[in-house]
Tab-separated table of C-alpha atoms and ligand atoms in Angstrom:
chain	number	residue	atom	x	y	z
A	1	UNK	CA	24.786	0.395	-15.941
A	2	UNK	CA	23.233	-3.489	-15.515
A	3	UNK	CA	22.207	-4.956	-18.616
A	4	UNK	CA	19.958	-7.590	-18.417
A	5	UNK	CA	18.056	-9.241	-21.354
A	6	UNK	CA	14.567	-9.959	-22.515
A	7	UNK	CA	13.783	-13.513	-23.875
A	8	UNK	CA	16.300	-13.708	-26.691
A	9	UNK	CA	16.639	-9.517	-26.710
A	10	UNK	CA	20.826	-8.504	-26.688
A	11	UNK	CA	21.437	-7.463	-22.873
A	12	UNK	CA	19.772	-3.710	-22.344
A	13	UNK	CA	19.924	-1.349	-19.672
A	14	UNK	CA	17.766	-2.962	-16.827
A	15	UNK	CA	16.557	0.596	-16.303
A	16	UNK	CA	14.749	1.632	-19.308
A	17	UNK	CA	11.957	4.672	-20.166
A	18	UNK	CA	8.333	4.452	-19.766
A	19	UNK	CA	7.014	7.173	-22.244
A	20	UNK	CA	3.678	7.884	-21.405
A	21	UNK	CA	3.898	10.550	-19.534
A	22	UNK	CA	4.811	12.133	-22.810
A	23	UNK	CA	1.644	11.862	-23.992
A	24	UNK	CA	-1.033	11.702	-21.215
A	25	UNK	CA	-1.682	10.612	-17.854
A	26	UNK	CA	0.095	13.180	-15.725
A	27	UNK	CA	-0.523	16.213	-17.754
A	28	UNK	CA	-0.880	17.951	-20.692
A	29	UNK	CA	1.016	16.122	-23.598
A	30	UNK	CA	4.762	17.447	-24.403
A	31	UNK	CA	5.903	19.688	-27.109
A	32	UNK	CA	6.467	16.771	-29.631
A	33	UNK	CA	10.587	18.883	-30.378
A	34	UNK	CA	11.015	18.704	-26.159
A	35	UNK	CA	9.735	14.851	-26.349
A	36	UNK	CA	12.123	13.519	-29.157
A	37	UNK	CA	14.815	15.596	-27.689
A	38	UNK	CA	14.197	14.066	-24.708
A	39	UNK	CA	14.078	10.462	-26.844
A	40	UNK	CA	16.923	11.366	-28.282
A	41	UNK	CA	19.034	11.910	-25.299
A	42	UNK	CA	17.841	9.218	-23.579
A	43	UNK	CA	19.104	7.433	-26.279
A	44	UNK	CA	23.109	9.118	-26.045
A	45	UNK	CA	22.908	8.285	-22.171
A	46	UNK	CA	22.575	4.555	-22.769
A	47	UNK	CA	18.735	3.855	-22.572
A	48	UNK	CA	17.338	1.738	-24.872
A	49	UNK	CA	14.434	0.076	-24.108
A	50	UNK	CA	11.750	2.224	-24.651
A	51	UNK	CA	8.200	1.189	-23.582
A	52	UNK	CA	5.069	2.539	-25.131
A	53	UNK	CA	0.752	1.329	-26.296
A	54	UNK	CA	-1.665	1.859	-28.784
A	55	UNK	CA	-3.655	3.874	-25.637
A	56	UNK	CA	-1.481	5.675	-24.571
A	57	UNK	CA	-2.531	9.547	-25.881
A	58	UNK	CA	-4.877	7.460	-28.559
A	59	UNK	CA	-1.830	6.448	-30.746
A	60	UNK	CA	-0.091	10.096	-29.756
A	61	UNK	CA	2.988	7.986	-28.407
A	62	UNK	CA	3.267	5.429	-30.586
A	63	UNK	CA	3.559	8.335	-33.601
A	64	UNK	CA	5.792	10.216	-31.192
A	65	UNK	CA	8.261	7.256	-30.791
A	66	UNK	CA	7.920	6.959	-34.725
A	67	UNK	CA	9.425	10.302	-35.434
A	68	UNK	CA	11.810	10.225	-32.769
A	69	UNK	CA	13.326	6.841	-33.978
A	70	UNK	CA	12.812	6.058	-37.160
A	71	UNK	CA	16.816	7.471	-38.310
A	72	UNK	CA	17.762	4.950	-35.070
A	73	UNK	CA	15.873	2.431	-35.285
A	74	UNK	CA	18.712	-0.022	-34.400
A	75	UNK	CA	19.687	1.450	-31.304
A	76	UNK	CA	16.445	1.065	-29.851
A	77	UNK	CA	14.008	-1.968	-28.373
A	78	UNK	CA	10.252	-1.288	-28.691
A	79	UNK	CA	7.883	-2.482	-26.495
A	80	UNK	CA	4.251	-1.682	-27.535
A	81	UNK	CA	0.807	-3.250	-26.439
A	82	UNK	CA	-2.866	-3.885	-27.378
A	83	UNK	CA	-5.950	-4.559	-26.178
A	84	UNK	CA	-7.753	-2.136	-24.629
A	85	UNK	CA	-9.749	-0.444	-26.879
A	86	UNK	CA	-11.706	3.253	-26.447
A	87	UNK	CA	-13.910	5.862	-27.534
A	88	UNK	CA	-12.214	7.993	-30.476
A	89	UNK	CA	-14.171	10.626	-29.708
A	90	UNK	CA	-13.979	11.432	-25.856
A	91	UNK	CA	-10.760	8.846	-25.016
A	92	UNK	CA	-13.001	6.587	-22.729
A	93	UNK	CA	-12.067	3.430	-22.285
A	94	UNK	CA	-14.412	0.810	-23.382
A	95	UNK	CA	-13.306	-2.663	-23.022
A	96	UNK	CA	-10.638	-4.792	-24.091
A	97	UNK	CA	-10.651	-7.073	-27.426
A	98	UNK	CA	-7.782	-9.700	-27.956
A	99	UNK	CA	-9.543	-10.735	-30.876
A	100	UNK	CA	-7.637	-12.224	-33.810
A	101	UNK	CA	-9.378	-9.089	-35.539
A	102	UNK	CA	-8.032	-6.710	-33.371
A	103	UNK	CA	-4.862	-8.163	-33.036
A	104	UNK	CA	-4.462	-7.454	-37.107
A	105	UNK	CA	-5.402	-4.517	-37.091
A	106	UNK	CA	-3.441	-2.904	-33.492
A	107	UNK	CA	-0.451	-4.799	-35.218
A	108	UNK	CA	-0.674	-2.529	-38.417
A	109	UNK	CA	-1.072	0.411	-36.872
A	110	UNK	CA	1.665	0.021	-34.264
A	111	UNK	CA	3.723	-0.824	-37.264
A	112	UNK	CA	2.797	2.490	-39.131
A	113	UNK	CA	2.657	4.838	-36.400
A	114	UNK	CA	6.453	3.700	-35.300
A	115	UNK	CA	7.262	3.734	-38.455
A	116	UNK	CA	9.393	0.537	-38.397
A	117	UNK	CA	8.639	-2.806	-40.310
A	118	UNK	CA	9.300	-5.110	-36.518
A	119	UNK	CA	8.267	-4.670	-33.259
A	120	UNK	CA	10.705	-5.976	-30.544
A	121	UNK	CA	8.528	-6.682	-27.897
A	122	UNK	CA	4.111	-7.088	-28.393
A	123	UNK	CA	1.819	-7.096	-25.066
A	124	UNK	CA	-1.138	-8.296	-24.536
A	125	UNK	CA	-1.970	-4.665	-22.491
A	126	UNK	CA	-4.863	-6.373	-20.448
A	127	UNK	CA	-6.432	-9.715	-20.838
A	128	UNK	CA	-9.575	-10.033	-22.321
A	129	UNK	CA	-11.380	-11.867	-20.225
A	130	UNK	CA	-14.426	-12.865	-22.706
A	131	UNK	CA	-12.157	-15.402	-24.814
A	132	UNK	CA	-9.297	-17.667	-23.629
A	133	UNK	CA	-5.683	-15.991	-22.945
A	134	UNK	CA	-5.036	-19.260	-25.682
A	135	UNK	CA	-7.054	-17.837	-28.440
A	136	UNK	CA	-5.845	-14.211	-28.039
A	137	UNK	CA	-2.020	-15.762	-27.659
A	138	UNK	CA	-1.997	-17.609	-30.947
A	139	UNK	CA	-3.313	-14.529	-32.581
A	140	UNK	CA	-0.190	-12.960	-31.618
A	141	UNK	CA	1.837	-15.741	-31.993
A	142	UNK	CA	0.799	-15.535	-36.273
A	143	UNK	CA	2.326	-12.013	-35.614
A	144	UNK	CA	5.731	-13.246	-34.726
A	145	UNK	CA	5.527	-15.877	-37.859
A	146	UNK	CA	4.980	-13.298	-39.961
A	147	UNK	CA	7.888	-11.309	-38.929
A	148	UNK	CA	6.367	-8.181	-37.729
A	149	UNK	CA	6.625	-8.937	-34.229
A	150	UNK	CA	10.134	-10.263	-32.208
A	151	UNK	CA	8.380	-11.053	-29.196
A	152	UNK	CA	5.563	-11.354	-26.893
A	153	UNK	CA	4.894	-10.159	-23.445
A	154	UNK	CA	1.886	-9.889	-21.093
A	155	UNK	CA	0.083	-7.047	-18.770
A	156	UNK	CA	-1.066	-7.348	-15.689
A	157	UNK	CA	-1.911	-10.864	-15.785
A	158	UNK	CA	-2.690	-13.605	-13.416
A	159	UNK	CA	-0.130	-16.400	-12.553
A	160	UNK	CA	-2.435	-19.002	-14.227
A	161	UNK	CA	-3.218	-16.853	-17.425
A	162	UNK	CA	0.435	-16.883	-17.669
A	163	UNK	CA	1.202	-20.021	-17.528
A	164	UNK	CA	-1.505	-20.888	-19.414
A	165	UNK	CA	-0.644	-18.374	-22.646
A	166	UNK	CA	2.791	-19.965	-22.290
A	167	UNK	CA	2.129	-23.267	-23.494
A	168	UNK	CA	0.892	-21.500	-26.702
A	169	UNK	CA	3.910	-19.281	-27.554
A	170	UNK	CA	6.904	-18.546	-25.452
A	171	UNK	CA	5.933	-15.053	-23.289
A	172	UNK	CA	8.974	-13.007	-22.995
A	173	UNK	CA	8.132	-10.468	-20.584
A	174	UNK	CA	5.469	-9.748	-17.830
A	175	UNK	CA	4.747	-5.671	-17.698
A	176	UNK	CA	3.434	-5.320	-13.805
A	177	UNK	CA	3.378	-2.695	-11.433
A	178	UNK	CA	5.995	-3.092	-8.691
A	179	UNK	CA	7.697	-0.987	-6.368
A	180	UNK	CA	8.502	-0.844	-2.757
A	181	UNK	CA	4.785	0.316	-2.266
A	182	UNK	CA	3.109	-2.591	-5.002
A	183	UNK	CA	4.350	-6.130	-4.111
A	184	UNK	CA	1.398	-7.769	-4.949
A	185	UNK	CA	3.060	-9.812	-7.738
A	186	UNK	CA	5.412	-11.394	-4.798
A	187	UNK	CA	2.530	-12.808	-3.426
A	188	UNK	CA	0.203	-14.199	-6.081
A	189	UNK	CA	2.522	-16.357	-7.968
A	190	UNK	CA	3.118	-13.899	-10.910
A	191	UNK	CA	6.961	-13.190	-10.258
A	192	UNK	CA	7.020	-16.854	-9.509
A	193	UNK	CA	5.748	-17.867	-12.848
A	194	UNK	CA	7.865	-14.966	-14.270
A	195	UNK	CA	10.932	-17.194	-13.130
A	196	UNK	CA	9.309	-20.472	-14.257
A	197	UNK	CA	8.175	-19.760	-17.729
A	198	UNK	CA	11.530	-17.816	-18.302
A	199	UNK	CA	9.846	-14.298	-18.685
A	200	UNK	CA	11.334	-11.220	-17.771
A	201	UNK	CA	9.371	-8.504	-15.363
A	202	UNK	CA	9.502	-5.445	-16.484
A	203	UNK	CA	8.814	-3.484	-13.660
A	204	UNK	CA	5.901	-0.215	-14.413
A	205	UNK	CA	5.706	2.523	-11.770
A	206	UNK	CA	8.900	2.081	-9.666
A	207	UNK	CA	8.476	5.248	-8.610
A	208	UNK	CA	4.932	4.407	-7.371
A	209	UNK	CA	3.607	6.906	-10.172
A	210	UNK	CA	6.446	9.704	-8.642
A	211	UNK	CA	4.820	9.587	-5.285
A	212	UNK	CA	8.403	7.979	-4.496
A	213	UNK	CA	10.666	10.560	-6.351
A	214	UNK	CA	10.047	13.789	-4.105
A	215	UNK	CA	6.376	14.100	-4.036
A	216	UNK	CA	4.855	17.164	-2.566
A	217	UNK	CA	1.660	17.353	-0.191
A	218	UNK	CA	1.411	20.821	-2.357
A	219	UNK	CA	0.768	19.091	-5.921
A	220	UNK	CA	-2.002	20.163	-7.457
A	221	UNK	CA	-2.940	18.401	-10.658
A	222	UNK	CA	-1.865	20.251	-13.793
A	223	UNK	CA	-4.360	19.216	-16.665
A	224	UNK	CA	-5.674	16.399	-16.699
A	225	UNK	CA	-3.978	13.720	-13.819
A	226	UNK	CA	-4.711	10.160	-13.770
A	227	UNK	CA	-3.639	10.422	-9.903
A	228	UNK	CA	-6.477	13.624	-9.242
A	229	UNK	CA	-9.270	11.035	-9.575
A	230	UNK	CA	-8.438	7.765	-10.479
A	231	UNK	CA	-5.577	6.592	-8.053
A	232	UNK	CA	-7.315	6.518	-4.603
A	233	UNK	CA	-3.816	6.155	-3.178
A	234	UNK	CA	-3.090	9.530	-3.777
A	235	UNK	CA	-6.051	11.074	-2.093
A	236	UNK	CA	-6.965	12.761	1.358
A	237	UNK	CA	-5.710	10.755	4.175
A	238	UNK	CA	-3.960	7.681	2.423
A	239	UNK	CA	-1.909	10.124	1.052
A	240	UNK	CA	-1.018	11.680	4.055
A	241	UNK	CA	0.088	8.023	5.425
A	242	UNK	CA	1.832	7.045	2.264
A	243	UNK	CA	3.534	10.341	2.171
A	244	UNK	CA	4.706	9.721	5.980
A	245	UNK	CA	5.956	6.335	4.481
A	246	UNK	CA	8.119	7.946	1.991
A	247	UNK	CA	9.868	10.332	4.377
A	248	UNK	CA	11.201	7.068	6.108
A	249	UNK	CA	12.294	6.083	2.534
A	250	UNK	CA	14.387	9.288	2.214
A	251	UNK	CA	15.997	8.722	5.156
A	252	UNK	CA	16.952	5.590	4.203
A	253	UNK	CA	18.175	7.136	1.046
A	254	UNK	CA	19.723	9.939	2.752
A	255	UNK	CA	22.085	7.314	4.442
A	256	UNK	CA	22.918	5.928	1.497
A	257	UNK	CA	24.114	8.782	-0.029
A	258	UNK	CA	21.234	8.529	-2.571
A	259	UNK	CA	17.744	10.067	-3.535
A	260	UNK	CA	14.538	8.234	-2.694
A	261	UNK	CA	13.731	7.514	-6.229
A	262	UNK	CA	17.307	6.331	-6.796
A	263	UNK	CA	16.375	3.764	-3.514
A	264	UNK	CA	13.180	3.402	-5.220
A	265	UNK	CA	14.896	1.730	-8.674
A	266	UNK	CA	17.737	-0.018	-6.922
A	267	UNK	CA	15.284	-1.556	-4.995
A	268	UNK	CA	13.280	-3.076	-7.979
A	269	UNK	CA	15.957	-4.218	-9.796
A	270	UNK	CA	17.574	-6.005	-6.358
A	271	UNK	CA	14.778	-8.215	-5.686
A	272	UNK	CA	15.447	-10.488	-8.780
A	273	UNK	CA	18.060	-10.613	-11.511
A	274	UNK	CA	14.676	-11.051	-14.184
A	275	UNK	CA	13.941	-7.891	-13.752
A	276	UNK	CA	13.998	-4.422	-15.425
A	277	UNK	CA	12.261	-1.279	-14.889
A	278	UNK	CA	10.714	1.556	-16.759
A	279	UNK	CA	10.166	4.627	-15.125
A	280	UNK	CA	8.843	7.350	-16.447
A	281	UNK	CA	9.605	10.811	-16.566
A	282	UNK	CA	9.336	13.938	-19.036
A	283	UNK	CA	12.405	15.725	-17.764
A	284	UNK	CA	16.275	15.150	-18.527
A	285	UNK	CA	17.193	15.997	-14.790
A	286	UNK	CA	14.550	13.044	-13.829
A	287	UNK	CA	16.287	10.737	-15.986
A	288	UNK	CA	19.462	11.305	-15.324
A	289	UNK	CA	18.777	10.790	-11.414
A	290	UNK	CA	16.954	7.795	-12.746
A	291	UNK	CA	19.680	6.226	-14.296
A	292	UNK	CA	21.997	6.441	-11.550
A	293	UNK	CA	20.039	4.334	-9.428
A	294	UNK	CA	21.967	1.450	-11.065
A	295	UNK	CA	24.734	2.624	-8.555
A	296	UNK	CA	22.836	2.144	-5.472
A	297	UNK	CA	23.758	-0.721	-3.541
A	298	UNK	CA	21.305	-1.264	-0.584
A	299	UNK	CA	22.518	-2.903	2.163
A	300	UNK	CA	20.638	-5.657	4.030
A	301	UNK	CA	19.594	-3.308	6.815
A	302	UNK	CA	18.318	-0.711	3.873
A	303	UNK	CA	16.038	-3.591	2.838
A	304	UNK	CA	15.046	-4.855	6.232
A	305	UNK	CA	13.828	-0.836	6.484
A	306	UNK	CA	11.808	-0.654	3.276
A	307	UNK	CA	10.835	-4.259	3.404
A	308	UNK	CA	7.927	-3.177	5.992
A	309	UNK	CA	6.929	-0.380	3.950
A	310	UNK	CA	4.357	-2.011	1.239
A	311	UNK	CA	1.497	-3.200	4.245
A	312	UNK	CA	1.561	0.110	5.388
A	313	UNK	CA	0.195	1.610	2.658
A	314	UNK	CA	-3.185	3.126	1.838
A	315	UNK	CA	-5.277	3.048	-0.719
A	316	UNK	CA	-5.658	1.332	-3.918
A	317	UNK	CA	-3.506	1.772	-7.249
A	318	UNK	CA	-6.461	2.265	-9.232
A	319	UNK	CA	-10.298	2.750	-8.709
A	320	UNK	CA	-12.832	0.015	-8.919
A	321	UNK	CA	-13.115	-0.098	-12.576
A	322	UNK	CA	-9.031	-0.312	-13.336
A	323	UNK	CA	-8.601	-2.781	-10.451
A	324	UNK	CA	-11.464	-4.978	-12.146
A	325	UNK	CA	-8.910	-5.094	-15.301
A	326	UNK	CA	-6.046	-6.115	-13.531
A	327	UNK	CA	-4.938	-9.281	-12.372
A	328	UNK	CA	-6.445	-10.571	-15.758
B	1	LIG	P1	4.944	5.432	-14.711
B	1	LIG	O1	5.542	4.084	-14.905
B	1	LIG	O2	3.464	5.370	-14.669
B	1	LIG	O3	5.485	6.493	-15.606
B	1	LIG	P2	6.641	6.085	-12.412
B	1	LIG	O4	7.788	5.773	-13.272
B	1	LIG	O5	6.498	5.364	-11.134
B	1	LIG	O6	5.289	5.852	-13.202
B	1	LIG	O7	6.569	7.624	-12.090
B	1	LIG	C1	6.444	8.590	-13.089
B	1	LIG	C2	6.290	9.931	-12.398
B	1	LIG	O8	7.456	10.162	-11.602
B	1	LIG	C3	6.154	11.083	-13.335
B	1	LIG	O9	5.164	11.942	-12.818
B	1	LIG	C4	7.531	11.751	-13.295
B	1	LIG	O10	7.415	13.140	-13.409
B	1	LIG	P3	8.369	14.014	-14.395
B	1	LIG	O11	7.851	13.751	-15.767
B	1	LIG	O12	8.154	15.401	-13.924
B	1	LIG	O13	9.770	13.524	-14.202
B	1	LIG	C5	8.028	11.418	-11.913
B	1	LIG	N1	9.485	11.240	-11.871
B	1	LIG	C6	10.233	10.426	-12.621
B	1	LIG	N2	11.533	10.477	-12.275
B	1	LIG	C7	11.608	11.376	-11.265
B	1	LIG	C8	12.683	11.892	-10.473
B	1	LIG	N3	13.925	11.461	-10.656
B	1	LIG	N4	12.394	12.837	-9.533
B	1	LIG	C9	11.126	13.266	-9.354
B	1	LIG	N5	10.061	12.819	-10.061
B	1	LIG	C10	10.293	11.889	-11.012
C-alpha cells in the first residue's frame, strides 16, 4: 500500500474509492445493503479515503456514505463537494452557485446526510464563474472556522483560479481528471500549481471512466450511462481508436505481469509523489484488482510506451456543455 497525505490529513492509501458509481452515472443506483457492504469492505482492505458530492444521485451518496459510516466514522476521510446545483424534479443540471448562501446551506446538508458533525475534506465541485473564486473561498473558509469542515479542496479548476483561491485559505487538494488518456493538467499549469501551493491531486477517472479496465466494443449502456451520450470519447469511431489504444496498454500490462487498469493506477500515482487516486467501481473483484495496482512498478520503457498514448486519443471527455464547466 503507499500512503500519502492530504494537507495536514494522517498518511492514507494513495489509492482511494470514488463512490459515484454507487449512485448514478454508469447505471442504475446499487442496492443500498450491496453498497455499504461494499463500503464496508473497502474499509477492512485498507481504503480510506472515500470521495463523494452533494450531486451525485441528488444527495443519494452522500446519505449512502452516512449509513455506511456513521459506527466508523474514525476510520474514514470524507471528501464531499458543492456547487453545482440542479433541478429536483428531473436531475438537470442548472448552474453552479458558490454563493456564501449556498455554501451554508450544501454545508448543512452534507453534514446531515453523512451523518457526522466534520467533514475532512470540502470542494468547491466547479467554479462559479459569475463571482470571484475569492468570494466563494472565504465562504468556505468560515466553514473550516466553525469547525464543520477540516479542509478545502478544488474541482476542475484553472491554474490561476488556484492560485488565486489560495491566497484566501490554504487549498488542500485539487480533484482533476487524469489518466494515461487525460493529461491536460500537465500542460496548463494545474499540477504545477498543485506542487506550488502545496495541494494534493487527487486523481478522478484513472481508469478513463473504465474504458482502461477491460472495456468491451460490446457494452451497451445499462440504464442510464453518462458515457451513452455525454462522453463523445466513447462514441462511434473515437472509440474504436481509443479502444485500439488500450490494447497496446494491455500489452504493456501483460509484460508486466499486471492488468491494464492495474498499469492504469500505477501510472497515476508514478507521475508525482502529490498524488492520489480514486477510482471507482461497484464491485469487490474491481477493487481488489484496484488496489493492487500499488504493486506495479513500471519500468522506464513501460512509460516511454504509454507516454505517447494521451495525443492519440479521440474525442472529448465531456460534451460541449460539461467542457464549458471545466477548467473553471
Ligand atoms: P470514475 O472516477 O468516474 O468512477 P474510473 O474510476 O475511471 O471513473 O472508472 C470507473 C469505471 O471503471 C466504472 O464503470 C467501473 O465499473 P464497475 O463498477 O463495474 O467496477 C469500472 N472499473 C473499476 N475498476 C475496474 C476493474 N478493476 N476492472 C474493470 N472495470 C473496472
Amino acid at each position: 500500500m503507499i500512503r500519502r497525505s492530504i494537507g495536514s490529513s494522517r498518511p492514507l492509501n494513495a489509492i482511494g474509492l470514488g463512490c459515484m458509481g454507487m449512485s448514478f452515472a454508469y447505471g442504475p443506483a446499487m442496492e443500498e445493503a450491496d453498497a455499504i457492504a461494499l463500503l464496508h469492505e473497502a474499509i477492512d482492505l485498507g481504503v480510506d479515503h472515500f470521495d463523494t458530492a452533494e450531486i451525485y444521485g441528488m444527495g443519494h451518496n452522500e446519505q449512502l456514505l452516512g449509513k455506511a459510516f456513521n459506527d466508523r466514522r474514525d476510520k474514514v476521510f470524507i471528501a464531499t463537494k458543492f456547487g453545482p446545483t440542479y433541478n429536483r424534479e428531473t436531475g438537470q443540471r442548472t448552474g453552479v452557485d458558490g454563493s456564501e448562501k449556498n455554501a451554508r446551506r450544501a454545508i448543512e446538508q452534507s453534514l446531515r446526510f453523512l451523518q457526522t458533525d466534520h467533514i475532512d475534506l470540502w470542494y468547491l465541485h466547479r467554479r462559479d464563474l459569475s463571482r470571484p473564486i475569492e468570494e466563494t473561498i472565504g465562504a468556505m473558509a468560515q466553514m473550516v472556522k466553525e469547525g464543520k469542515v477540516g479542509q478545502i479542496g478544488l474541482s476542475e479548476v484553472a491554474a490561476e483560479s488556484l492560485r488565486a483561491a489560495s491566497k484566501v485559505h490554504a487549498i488542500s487538494a485539487v480533484q482533476s481528471e487524469f489518466s494515461i488518456f487525460t493529461r491536460f493538467i500537465e500542460e496548463d499549469g494545474v499540477l504545477a500549481a498543485c506542487k506550488d501551493v502545496g495541494a494534493t491531486l487527487v486523481a478522478y477517472s484513472p481508469l478513463g471512466r473504465g474504458m482502461l479496465a477491460g472495456w468491451s466494443k460490446d457494452w451497451k449502456a445499462d440504464g442510464w450511462d453518462f458515457r451513452a451520450t455525454m462522453a463523445p470519447r466513447f462514441q462511434g469511431e473515437a472509440l474504436e481508436n481509443n479502444l485500439a489504444l488500450v490494447e497496446e496498454i494491455a500489452h504493456v500490462a501483460s509484460d508486466l505481469g499486471a492488468t491494464a487498469g492495474e498499469v492504469a493506477l500505477a501510472w497515476v500515482l508514478q507521475r508525482a509523489d502529490n498524488i492520489v487516486t480514486i477510482p471507482g467501481t461497484t464491485k469487490l473483484t474491481n477493487l481488489k484488482q484496484n488496489l493492487a495496482a500499488a504493486y506495479v512498478k513500471l519500468t522506464p520503457a513501460a512509460l516511454a510506451k504509454l507516454d505517447s498514448l494521451a495525443a492519440k486519443v479521440k474525442g472529448e471527455r465531456y460534451d460541449e456543455n460539461g467542457m464549458k464547466a471545466v477548467n473553471g
